[in-house]
Coordinates of C-alpha atoms and ligand atoms in Angstrom, one line a residue:
X1 CA -173.0 -182.4 -142.3
X2 CA -176.4 -183.2 -141.6
X3 CA -177.4 -185.1 -138.1
X4 CA -179.0 -188.6 -138.6
X5 CA -182.1 -186.7 -137.4
X6 CA -182.3 -184.1 -140.4
X7 CA -181.9 -186.9 -142.7
X8 CA -185.2 -188.8 -144.6
X9 CA -188.4 -188.5 -143.3
X10 CA -191.6 -189.6 -141.9
X11 CA -192.4 -192.6 -143.3
X12 CA -189.2 -194.0 -144.5
X13 CA -187.4 -196.3 -142.7
X14 CA -186.1 -200.2 -142.3
X15 CA -188.7 -202.6 -142.1
X16 CA -185.2 -205.5 -140.4
X17 CA -187.1 -205.9 -137.4
X18 CA -189.5 -208.6 -137.0
X19 CA -193.6 -207.6 -136.5
X20 CA -194.1 -208.6 -132.7
X21 CA -195.5 -211.4 -132.3
X22 CA -196.4 -211.7 -128.5
X23 CA -199.2 -210.0 -126.8
X24 CA -198.2 -205.7 -126.4
X25 CA -198.2 -204.8 -122.5
X26 CA -198.3 -200.8 -121.6
X27 CA -196.8 -200.1 -118.5
X28 CA -198.9 -198.4 -115.8
X29 CA -199.6 -194.9 -116.2
X30 CA -197.1 -192.6 -114.7
X31 CA -194.1 -195.6 -116.0
X32 CA -195.4 -194.8 -120.0
X33 CA -193.5 -192.5 -122.1
X34 CA -195.9 -189.5 -122.8
X35 CA -194.4 -188.0 -126.2
X36 CA -193.6 -189.8 -129.0
X37 CA -189.7 -191.3 -129.2
X38 CA -187.6 -189.2 -132.1
X39 CA -185.9 -192.0 -134.1
X40 CA -184.5 -191.3 -137.6
X41 CA -186.7 -192.2 -140.1
X42 CA -184.1 -193.1 -142.9
X43 CA -183.5 -195.6 -145.9
X44 CA -180.9 -198.6 -145.3
X45 CA -179.0 -196.7 -147.9
X46 CA -179.1 -193.6 -146.2
X47 CA -178.4 -195.2 -143.0
X48 CA -174.9 -196.2 -145.1
X49 CA -174.3 -192.9 -146.7
X50 CA -174.5 -191.7 -143.0
X51 CA -171.9 -193.7 -141.3
X52 CA -169.8 -193.4 -144.3
X53 CA -170.2 -189.9 -144.3
X54 CA -169.0 -189.9 -140.2
X55 CA -166.1 -191.9 -141.5
X56 CA -165.0 -189.4 -143.7
X57 CA -165.3 -186.9 -141.4
X58 CA -162.8 -188.3 -139.0
X59 CA -158.9 -189.4 -138.9
X60 CA -157.9 -192.7 -137.8
X61 CA -155.2 -194.9 -138.2
X62 CA -156.6 -196.7 -140.9
X63 CA -157.1 -193.4 -143.0
X64 CA -153.2 -192.7 -142.4
X65 CA -149.9 -191.9 -140.1
X66 CA -151.1 -191.1 -136.4
X67 CA -147.7 -190.5 -134.5
X68 CA -149.9 -189.1 -131.1
X69 CA -146.9 -189.5 -128.6
X70 CA -147.7 -191.4 -125.7
X71 CA -150.9 -192.8 -127.4
X72 CA -149.6 -195.6 -129.2
X73 CA -151.7 -195.2 -131.8
X74 CA -151.0 -198.7 -133.5
X75 CA -152.6 -200.7 -136.3
X76 CA -155.0 -203.3 -134.5
X77 CA -155.2 -206.3 -136.4
X78 CA -158.9 -207.0 -138.0
X79 CA -158.1 -210.5 -137.0
X80 CA -158.9 -209.5 -133.0
X81 CA -161.6 -207.8 -133.5
X82 CA -163.2 -211.0 -135.3
X83 CA -161.7 -213.0 -132.4
X84 CA -163.8 -210.8 -130.0
X85 CA -167.0 -210.8 -132.4
X86 CA -167.5 -214.8 -131.4
X87 CA -170.7 -215.5 -130.4
X88 CA -169.4 -217.3 -127.0
X89 CA -167.5 -214.0 -125.7
X90 CA -170.3 -211.5 -127.0
X91 CA -173.3 -213.8 -125.9
X92 CA -172.0 -214.6 -122.0
X93 CA -173.5 -213.3 -118.9
X94 CA -171.0 -212.5 -115.9
X95 CA -173.9 -214.0 -114.0
X96 CA -174.5 -217.4 -115.6
X97 CA -173.1 -220.6 -113.8
X98 CA -169.2 -221.0 -113.9
X99 CA -169.3 -224.3 -115.2
X100 CA -171.3 -222.8 -118.5
X101 CA -168.3 -220.0 -118.7
X102 CA -165.1 -222.2 -118.4
X103 CA -164.1 -220.9 -121.6
X104 CA -164.4 -217.1 -120.9
X105 CA -162.8 -217.7 -117.4
X106 CA -159.8 -219.0 -119.2
X107 CA -159.6 -215.6 -121.5
X108 CA -159.3 -214.1 -118.1
X109 CA -157.1 -216.6 -116.4
X110 CA -154.6 -216.5 -119.4
X111 CA -154.7 -213.1 -120.1
X112 CA -153.7 -212.6 -116.1
X113 CA -150.9 -215.0 -116.5
X114 CA -149.6 -213.2 -119.9
X115 CA -149.8 -209.6 -118.1
X116 CA -147.9 -210.7 -115.3
X117 CA -145.3 -212.8 -117.1
X118 CA -144.8 -209.7 -119.4
X119 CA -144.7 -207.2 -116.6
X120 CA -142.7 -209.3 -114.0
X121 CA -145.6 -209.0 -111.5
X122 CA -147.0 -211.8 -109.8
X123 CA -151.0 -211.0 -109.8
X124 CA -153.1 -209.0 -112.0
X125 CA -157.2 -207.7 -112.0
X126 CA -158.4 -206.5 -115.2
X127 CA -161.1 -204.5 -113.6
X128 CA -160.0 -200.9 -114.4
X129 CA -161.7 -199.3 -117.8
X130 CA -158.6 -197.1 -118.5
X131 CA -155.1 -196.7 -117.8
X132 CA -156.2 -193.3 -115.1
X133 CA -158.5 -195.8 -113.7
X134 CA -155.8 -198.1 -113.4
X135 CA -153.4 -195.4 -111.9
X136 CA -156.5 -195.4 -109.3
X137 CA -156.7 -198.7 -108.6
X138 CA -153.0 -198.9 -108.1
X139 CA -152.9 -196.0 -105.7
X140 CA -155.9 -197.7 -103.9
X141 CA -153.7 -201.0 -103.5
X142 CA -150.8 -199.1 -101.9
X143 CA -153.2 -197.2 -99.7
X144 CA -154.9 -200.6 -98.3
X145 CA -151.4 -202.2 -97.9
X146 CA -150.3 -199.3 -95.7
X147 CA -153.3 -199.3 -93.7
X148 CA -153.1 -202.6 -93.3
X149 CA -149.7 -202.3 -91.9
X150 CA -150.9 -199.0 -89.6
X151 CA -148.9 -196.4 -91.6
X152 CA -151.1 -193.7 -91.9
X153 CA -148.4 -190.8 -91.6
X154 CA -147.5 -192.1 -95.5
X155 CA -150.0 -189.5 -97.2
X156 CA -147.6 -188.1 -100.0
X157 CA -147.0 -189.2 -103.5
X158 CA -144.0 -188.4 -105.4
X159 CA -144.5 -187.6 -108.9
X160 CA -141.8 -186.0 -111.5
X161 CA -142.9 -182.6 -113.4
X162 CA -142.7 -184.9 -116.5
X163 CA -145.6 -187.0 -115.5
X164 CA -148.6 -187.3 -117.3
X165 CA -151.8 -185.3 -115.9
X166 CA -153.6 -188.2 -115.0
X167 CA -151.1 -188.9 -112.1
X168 CA -151.5 -186.6 -110.3
X169 CA -154.8 -186.3 -110.7
X170 CA -155.5 -190.2 -109.8
X171 CA -153.3 -189.3 -106.6
X172 CA -155.4 -186.7 -105.3
X173 CA -158.5 -188.8 -105.9
X174 CA -157.2 -191.6 -103.9
X175 CA -156.8 -188.6 -100.8
X176 CA -152.9 -188.9 -101.2
X177 CA -151.1 -185.4 -101.5
X178 CA -149.0 -184.8 -104.2
X179 CA -145.1 -183.8 -104.1
X180 CA -144.1 -182.7 -107.8
X181 CA -140.1 -183.3 -108.1
X182 CA -138.4 -181.8 -111.0
X183 CA -136.4 -183.6 -113.4
X184 CA -133.0 -183.3 -114.1
X185 CA -131.6 -181.6 -117.3
X186 CA -131.5 -185.0 -119.2
X187 CA -135.5 -185.2 -118.9
X188 CA -134.9 -188.4 -116.3
X189 CA -135.4 -188.1 -112.1
X190 CA -133.2 -185.9 -110.6
X191 CA -131.5 -188.1 -107.8
X192 CA -131.1 -185.2 -105.7
X193 CA -134.5 -184.2 -105.7
X194 CA -136.0 -187.6 -105.0
X195 CA -133.6 -188.1 -102.2
X196 CA -134.7 -184.7 -100.5
X197 CA -138.4 -185.7 -100.9
X198 CA -138.5 -188.8 -99.3
X199 CA -139.2 -189.4 -95.7
X200 CA -141.4 -191.2 -93.1
X201 CA -144.5 -189.4 -94.8
X202 CA -143.9 -191.1 -98.2
X203 CA -146.6 -193.3 -99.3
X204 CA -144.8 -193.7 -103.0
X205 CA -143.6 -192.9 -106.2
X206 CA -145.2 -192.7 -109.6
X207 CA -143.1 -192.8 -112.9
X208 CA -143.3 -194.1 -116.1
X209 CA -140.5 -195.8 -117.6
X210 CA -139.3 -194.7 -120.4
X211 CA -140.5 -191.2 -119.6
X212 CA -142.7 -188.8 -121.3
X213 CA -139.7 -187.7 -123.0
X214 CA -139.1 -190.7 -124.7
X215 CA -135.8 -191.8 -122.6
X216 CA -135.2 -194.9 -120.2
X217 CA -134.5 -194.0 -116.9
X218 CA -130.7 -195.4 -116.6
X219 CA -130.9 -194.9 -112.5
X220 CA -133.8 -196.9 -112.8
X221 CA -133.0 -199.4 -110.3
X222 CA -131.7 -197.0 -107.7
X223 CA -134.7 -194.9 -108.1
X224 CA -136.8 -197.8 -107.0
X225 CA -133.8 -198.3 -104.2
X226 CA -134.2 -194.9 -102.6
X227 CA -138.2 -195.2 -102.8
X228 CA -138.0 -198.7 -101.0
X229 CA -135.3 -197.8 -98.1
X230 CA -137.7 -194.6 -97.3
X231 CA -140.4 -197.1 -96.5
X232 CA -142.5 -196.1 -99.7
X233 CA -143.8 -198.4 -102.7
X234 CA -142.9 -197.9 -106.3
X235 CA -146.0 -197.4 -109.0
X236 CA -145.5 -198.0 -112.9
X237 CA -147.5 -195.9 -115.3
X238 CA -147.4 -198.5 -118.0
X239 CA -148.7 -196.3 -120.9
X240 CA -145.4 -196.3 -122.5
X241 CA -145.1 -200.4 -122.3
X242 CA -144.9 -200.6 -126.1
X243 CA -141.2 -199.8 -125.9
X244 CA -140.3 -202.2 -123.7
X245 CA -142.7 -205.1 -123.3
X246 CA -140.7 -208.7 -123.7
X247 CA -137.5 -206.6 -123.3
X248 CA -137.3 -205.5 -120.1
X249 CA -139.9 -206.0 -117.0
X250 CA -141.0 -203.1 -114.5
X251 CA -141.1 -205.6 -111.9
X252 CA -137.5 -206.2 -112.4
X253 CA -136.6 -202.5 -112.1
X254 CA -138.0 -202.7 -108.6
X255 CA -141.5 -201.6 -109.3
X256 CA -144.8 -202.9 -106.9
X257 CA -147.5 -202.2 -108.9
X258 CA -148.6 -201.4 -112.5
X259 CA -151.4 -200.7 -114.9
X260 CA -151.4 -201.5 -118.4
X261 CA -152.9 -199.6 -121.3
X262 CA -154.5 -202.3 -123.0
X263 CA -156.3 -200.1 -125.6
X264 CA -152.2 -198.6 -126.6
X265 CA -149.9 -201.5 -126.3
X266 CA -152.0 -204.5 -126.8
X267 CA -153.8 -203.4 -129.6
X268 CA -157.7 -202.3 -129.3
X269 CA -159.2 -199.2 -131.5
X270 CA -159.0 -195.6 -129.4
X271 CA -159.3 -192.2 -129.3
X272 CA -163.0 -191.9 -129.9
X273 CA -164.0 -192.5 -126.6
X274 CA -164.9 -196.4 -126.8
X275 CA -164.0 -198.8 -124.1
X276 CA -160.2 -199.0 -122.8
X277 CA -158.8 -201.3 -120.4
X278 CA -156.0 -200.4 -117.8
X279 CA -155.2 -204.2 -116.0
X280 CA -153.4 -203.6 -112.8
X281 CA -150.7 -205.8 -111.8
X282 CA -148.7 -206.1 -108.4
X283 CA -146.1 -207.9 -106.7
X284 CA -147.6 -210.6 -104.4
X285 CA -147.6 -208.8 -101.0
X286 CA -150.2 -206.8 -102.8
X287 CA -152.5 -209.2 -104.1
X288 CA -154.9 -209.9 -101.4
X289 CA -156.1 -206.2 -101.9
X290 CA -156.6 -206.0 -105.6
X291 CA -160.3 -205.3 -106.9
X292 CA -162.6 -207.9 -108.1
X293 CA -162.5 -211.6 -108.5
X294 CA -159.0 -213.6 -109.0
X295 CA -160.0 -216.5 -111.9
X296 CA -157.7 -219.9 -110.0
X297 CA -157.6 -223.4 -111.4
X298 CA -158.4 -226.2 -109.2
X299 CA -156.6 -229.6 -109.2
X300 CA -158.8 -231.0 -111.8
X301 CA -158.3 -227.9 -114.0
X302 CA -161.9 -226.6 -113.4
X303 CA -161.6 -222.9 -113.3
X304 CA -163.2 -220.8 -110.7
X305 CA -163.6 -216.9 -109.5
X306 CA -163.5 -216.0 -105.9
X307 CA -162.8 -212.8 -104.2
X308 CA -160.0 -212.1 -101.3
X309 CA -161.6 -211.0 -97.9
X310 CA -158.8 -208.1 -97.9
X311 CA -160.0 -207.0 -101.4
X312 CA -160.5 -203.1 -101.2
X313 CA -163.8 -203.6 -103.3
X314 CA -164.8 -203.3 -106.7
X315 CA -163.7 -200.6 -109.9
X316 CA -166.0 -201.7 -112.2
X317 CA -168.7 -204.6 -112.6
X318 CA -167.9 -208.1 -113.1
X319 CA -164.8 -208.7 -115.3
X320 CA -164.2 -205.2 -116.6
X321 CA -164.2 -204.5 -120.2
X322 CA -163.9 -207.8 -121.1
X323 CA -164.3 -208.0 -125.4
X324 CA -160.8 -205.7 -124.8
X325 CA -159.8 -208.4 -122.6
X326 CA -160.0 -210.3 -125.4
X327 CA -158.5 -208.6 -128.0
X328 CA -155.4 -208.3 -125.6
X329 CA -155.4 -211.9 -125.4
X330 CA -155.7 -212.2 -129.3
X331 CA -153.0 -209.9 -130.0
X332 CA -150.7 -211.8 -127.5
X333 CA -150.9 -214.7 -128.5
X334 CA -150.9 -213.9 -132.1
X335 CA -147.1 -212.4 -131.5
X336 CA -145.9 -215.1 -128.8
X337 CA -142.6 -214.5 -127.3
X338 CA -140.7 -213.7 -130.0
X339 CA -143.5 -211.1 -131.6
X340 CA -143.7 -209.4 -128.0
X341 CA -140.0 -208.3 -127.9
X342 CA -139.8 -207.3 -131.7
X343 CA -142.8 -205.0 -132.0
X344 CA -141.0 -202.8 -128.8
X345 CA -137.8 -203.3 -131.1
X346 CA -139.3 -201.9 -133.9
X347 CA -141.4 -199.6 -132.5
X348 CA -138.1 -198.1 -131.3
X349 CA -136.1 -198.0 -134.1
X350 CA -139.1 -196.4 -136.4
X351 CA -138.9 -193.7 -133.7
X352 CA -135.0 -193.5 -133.6
X353 CA -135.2 -193.2 -137.9
X354 CA -137.8 -190.8 -137.7
X355 CA -135.7 -188.6 -135.1
X356 CA -132.3 -188.8 -136.6
X357 CA -134.2 -187.7 -139.9
X358 CA -136.1 -184.7 -138.6
X359 CA -132.9 -183.9 -136.3
X360 CA -131.5 -182.1 -139.2
X361 CA -134.1 -179.3 -139.6
X362 CA -136.0 -179.2 -136.2
X363 CA -134.4 -178.6 -132.7
X364 CA -134.9 -182.1 -130.5
X365 CA -136.0 -181.6 -126.7
X366 CA -133.6 -184.0 -125.8
X367 CA -130.8 -185.3 -128.0
X368 CA -130.3 -188.5 -127.4
X369 CA -130.9 -192.2 -128.4
X370 CA -135.0 -192.3 -127.9
X371 CA -137.1 -195.4 -127.2
X372 CA -140.9 -195.5 -128.8
X373 CA -141.1 -191.8 -128.8
X374 CA -139.2 -188.5 -129.2
X375 CA -139.8 -184.8 -128.2
X376 CA -139.1 -181.8 -130.7
X377 CA -139.3 -178.2 -129.7
X378 CA -140.5 -176.1 -131.8
X379 CA -139.7 -172.8 -129.9
X380 CA -136.8 -171.7 -132.2
X381 CA -138.9 -171.9 -135.2
X382 CA -141.7 -169.9 -133.7
X383 CA -139.6 -167.2 -132.2
X384 CA -138.0 -166.7 -135.8
X385 CA -141.5 -167.0 -138.2
X386 CA -144.2 -166.9 -135.6
X387 CA -145.0 -170.4 -136.8
X388 CA -145.8 -172.2 -133.5
X389 CA -146.2 -176.1 -132.7
X390 CA -149.7 -175.6 -133.1
X391 CA -149.7 -173.7 -136.3
X392 CA -147.5 -176.7 -137.7
X393 CA -149.6 -179.6 -136.7
X394 CA -152.6 -178.0 -138.3
X395 CA -150.7 -178.3 -141.5
X396 CA -150.0 -182.0 -140.9
X397 CA -153.5 -182.2 -141.3
X398 CA -153.9 -180.8 -144.6
X399 CA -151.2 -183.3 -145.5
X400 CA -152.8 -186.3 -144.2
X401 CA -151.0 -186.9 -141.2
X402 CA -152.8 -186.7 -137.7
X403 CA -150.7 -184.1 -135.1
X404 CA -148.3 -185.6 -132.8
X405 CA -149.2 -184.8 -129.0
X406 CA -149.1 -181.0 -128.5
X407 CA -147.3 -179.0 -125.6
X408 CA -147.1 -182.0 -123.6
X409 CA -144.8 -183.1 -121.9
X410 CA -145.3 -179.5 -120.1
X411 CA -141.9 -179.1 -119.5
X412 CA -140.7 -178.7 -123.2
X413 CA -141.8 -175.4 -125.1
X414 CA -143.9 -175.6 -128.1
X415 CA -143.6 -179.5 -128.0
X416 CA -144.4 -182.1 -130.4
X417 CA -144.1 -185.3 -129.4
X418 CA -143.8 -187.7 -132.1
X419 CA -144.5 -191.8 -131.7
X420 CA -144.7 -193.3 -134.6
X421 CA -145.3 -197.0 -133.5
X422 CA -143.8 -200.0 -134.3
X423 CA -146.6 -200.8 -137.4
X424 CA -145.6 -198.0 -139.9
X425 CA -143.3 -199.0 -142.9
X426 CA -140.5 -197.3 -143.9
X427 CA -142.2 -195.5 -146.6
X428 CA -144.7 -193.7 -144.3
X429 CA -142.0 -192.5 -142.2
X430 CA -140.2 -191.1 -145.2
X431 CA -143.5 -189.3 -146.2
X432 CA -143.9 -187.6 -143.0
X433 CA -140.3 -186.5 -142.5
X434 CA -140.8 -185.5 -146.2
X435 CA -143.6 -183.4 -145.2
X436 CA -142.4 -182.2 -141.6
X437 CA -139.5 -180.8 -143.5
X438 CA -141.8 -179.0 -146.6
X439 CA -143.6 -177.2 -143.7
X440 CA -140.9 -176.3 -142.0
X441 CA -139.6 -174.4 -145.4
X442 CA -143.0 -172.9 -145.5
X443 CA -143.2 -171.3 -142.1
X444 CA -140.1 -168.9 -143.4
X445 CA -141.4 -168.7 -147.1
X446 CA -145.1 -168.2 -145.7
X447 CA -145.8 -168.1 -142.4
X448 CA -149.2 -167.2 -142.8
X449 CA -150.2 -170.1 -145.1
X450 CA -149.5 -172.2 -141.5
X451 CA -151.9 -169.4 -139.5
X452 CA -154.4 -170.7 -141.8
X453 CA -154.2 -174.1 -141.9
X454 CA -156.4 -176.2 -142.1
X455 CA -158.0 -175.7 -145.2
X456 CA -158.7 -178.9 -146.5
X457 CA -160.3 -180.7 -143.4
X458 CA -164.2 -180.9 -143.0
X459 CA -163.9 -178.2 -140.2
X460 CA -161.1 -175.7 -140.0
X461 CA -159.9 -174.4 -136.8
X462 CA -162.0 -174.9 -133.8
X463 CA -162.7 -173.4 -130.5
X464 CA -161.1 -175.7 -128.2
X465 CA -161.8 -173.8 -125.1
X466 CA -165.3 -173.6 -126.0
X467 CA -165.5 -177.2 -126.7
X468 CA -164.1 -178.3 -123.6
X469 CA -166.4 -176.1 -121.4
X470 CA -169.9 -175.7 -123.1
X471 CA -169.8 -179.0 -125.1
X472 CA -173.1 -179.6 -126.6
X473 CA -173.8 -183.1 -126.1
X474 CA -177.5 -183.2 -126.6
X475 CA -179.7 -182.9 -130.0
X476 CA -182.9 -180.2 -129.6
X477 CA -185.6 -181.5 -131.7
X478 CA -187.7 -179.1 -132.7
Ligands
LIG1 C1 -152.7 -192.8 -121.7 C2 -151.6 -191.9 -120.8 C3 -152.4 -192.2 -119.5 C4 -153.4 -192.6 -119.3 O1 -154.2 -193.6 -119.8 P1 -155.8 -193.6 -120.2 O2 -155.8 -195.0 -120.8 O3 -155.7 -192.4 -121.5 O4 -156.5 -193.0 -119.1 C5 -151.4 -192.1 -118.3 N1 -150.0 -192.2 -118.5 C6 -150.0 -192.0 -119.7 C7 -148.3 -191.7 -119.6 C8 -150.2 -192.0 -120.7 O5 -149.7 -191.7 -122.1

């Protein structure tokens, strides 16, 4: 497809901007642009077609099934968008006097309260912009607390081998050493390995529960106790909160701090690099170290934002990605106390339904009741037919289905990690199950067809290493 700069021609264009009605002032020489500003010259009609064409070249939740494990690609109710687009929210300035922004402060205050309640934490910062950013923030909290207590020798963060790659990366960014521990055969934390790993140098443990193989760790209370008894803290990677929200709370499992992925669990469109939000919640003893300002209510009900003197600083400007927070609050209030656990339970039900139907044809990495997602291993299919998890994923694309997460977690060979989410009806699940089964049959009958897939997409197989290593991010004008 053509880029916007390759469409239209000089002289065409939109005339929506009113003529300038103030004197034109040119900046001093040296500060002014010398060459012509290259802007596209297209009519409104062409512009509109350009965006429609772009929309057709990608696959989003609004186009079809998107079972991308661990990413919770659920449908995002349009009412959240409508609320986030209200001028009172889009037009506010962070340096506006507090008394003129009470409504926006109330959004921050209420969201903090709701997230604290859902997670079993006491305080929340809304500043971090993503899950990984939240991990960094949570680990900085742990570091600040240990420094405050003078426990400088605690420099190690324990991370199980099933963890998301961001966990060890965030810990390294914070200057911690990483101790990797293997998972037990059932995918849960190996208690003996954990007991051997903790010691006087343990700063903490990072864990997601349910974990990345979709299993709720039955020993969770013992795990957090082992770490606490050794003097370490427990960090909850909340990316999988969609499976348990309103049902069980990380705070009650023994965790000291947590991040939320508002763009996953609390319904903001994501996946295209748009703004996210990764608030961090913590127990009261860590709250003074939180970054940014806290919103507090005075005796007259007026809201004020202030920063604790012990705060370790800022991780983002002002209140973070505010409009994502607005969407999350709209979502939480729409679902309410009954709807939140219902969403979690339906997410688990949908995943178990798909798992039960697919296990007739595919091998499960862990043959247990799953939570919101489950992992298939295509190891046997690969050995018998030469068709890999990647080939099957490409075959799904030709059937209008976004592939599941592939080759993750790293401990499973030829992994496909499927997370249907609660927002898909049984009809969609049944259609997807039929496609999976049909592709498996095809793998035995005509494996080449799957090596050649996809054939119906705007582009075929891309060189993803080249795309990651040498991306072309700038348009070169002639
Ligand atoms: C998505 C995810 C993260 C990172 O979150 P981002 O918002 O993508 O930075 C961390 N852990 C797990 C288990 C995840 O699925």
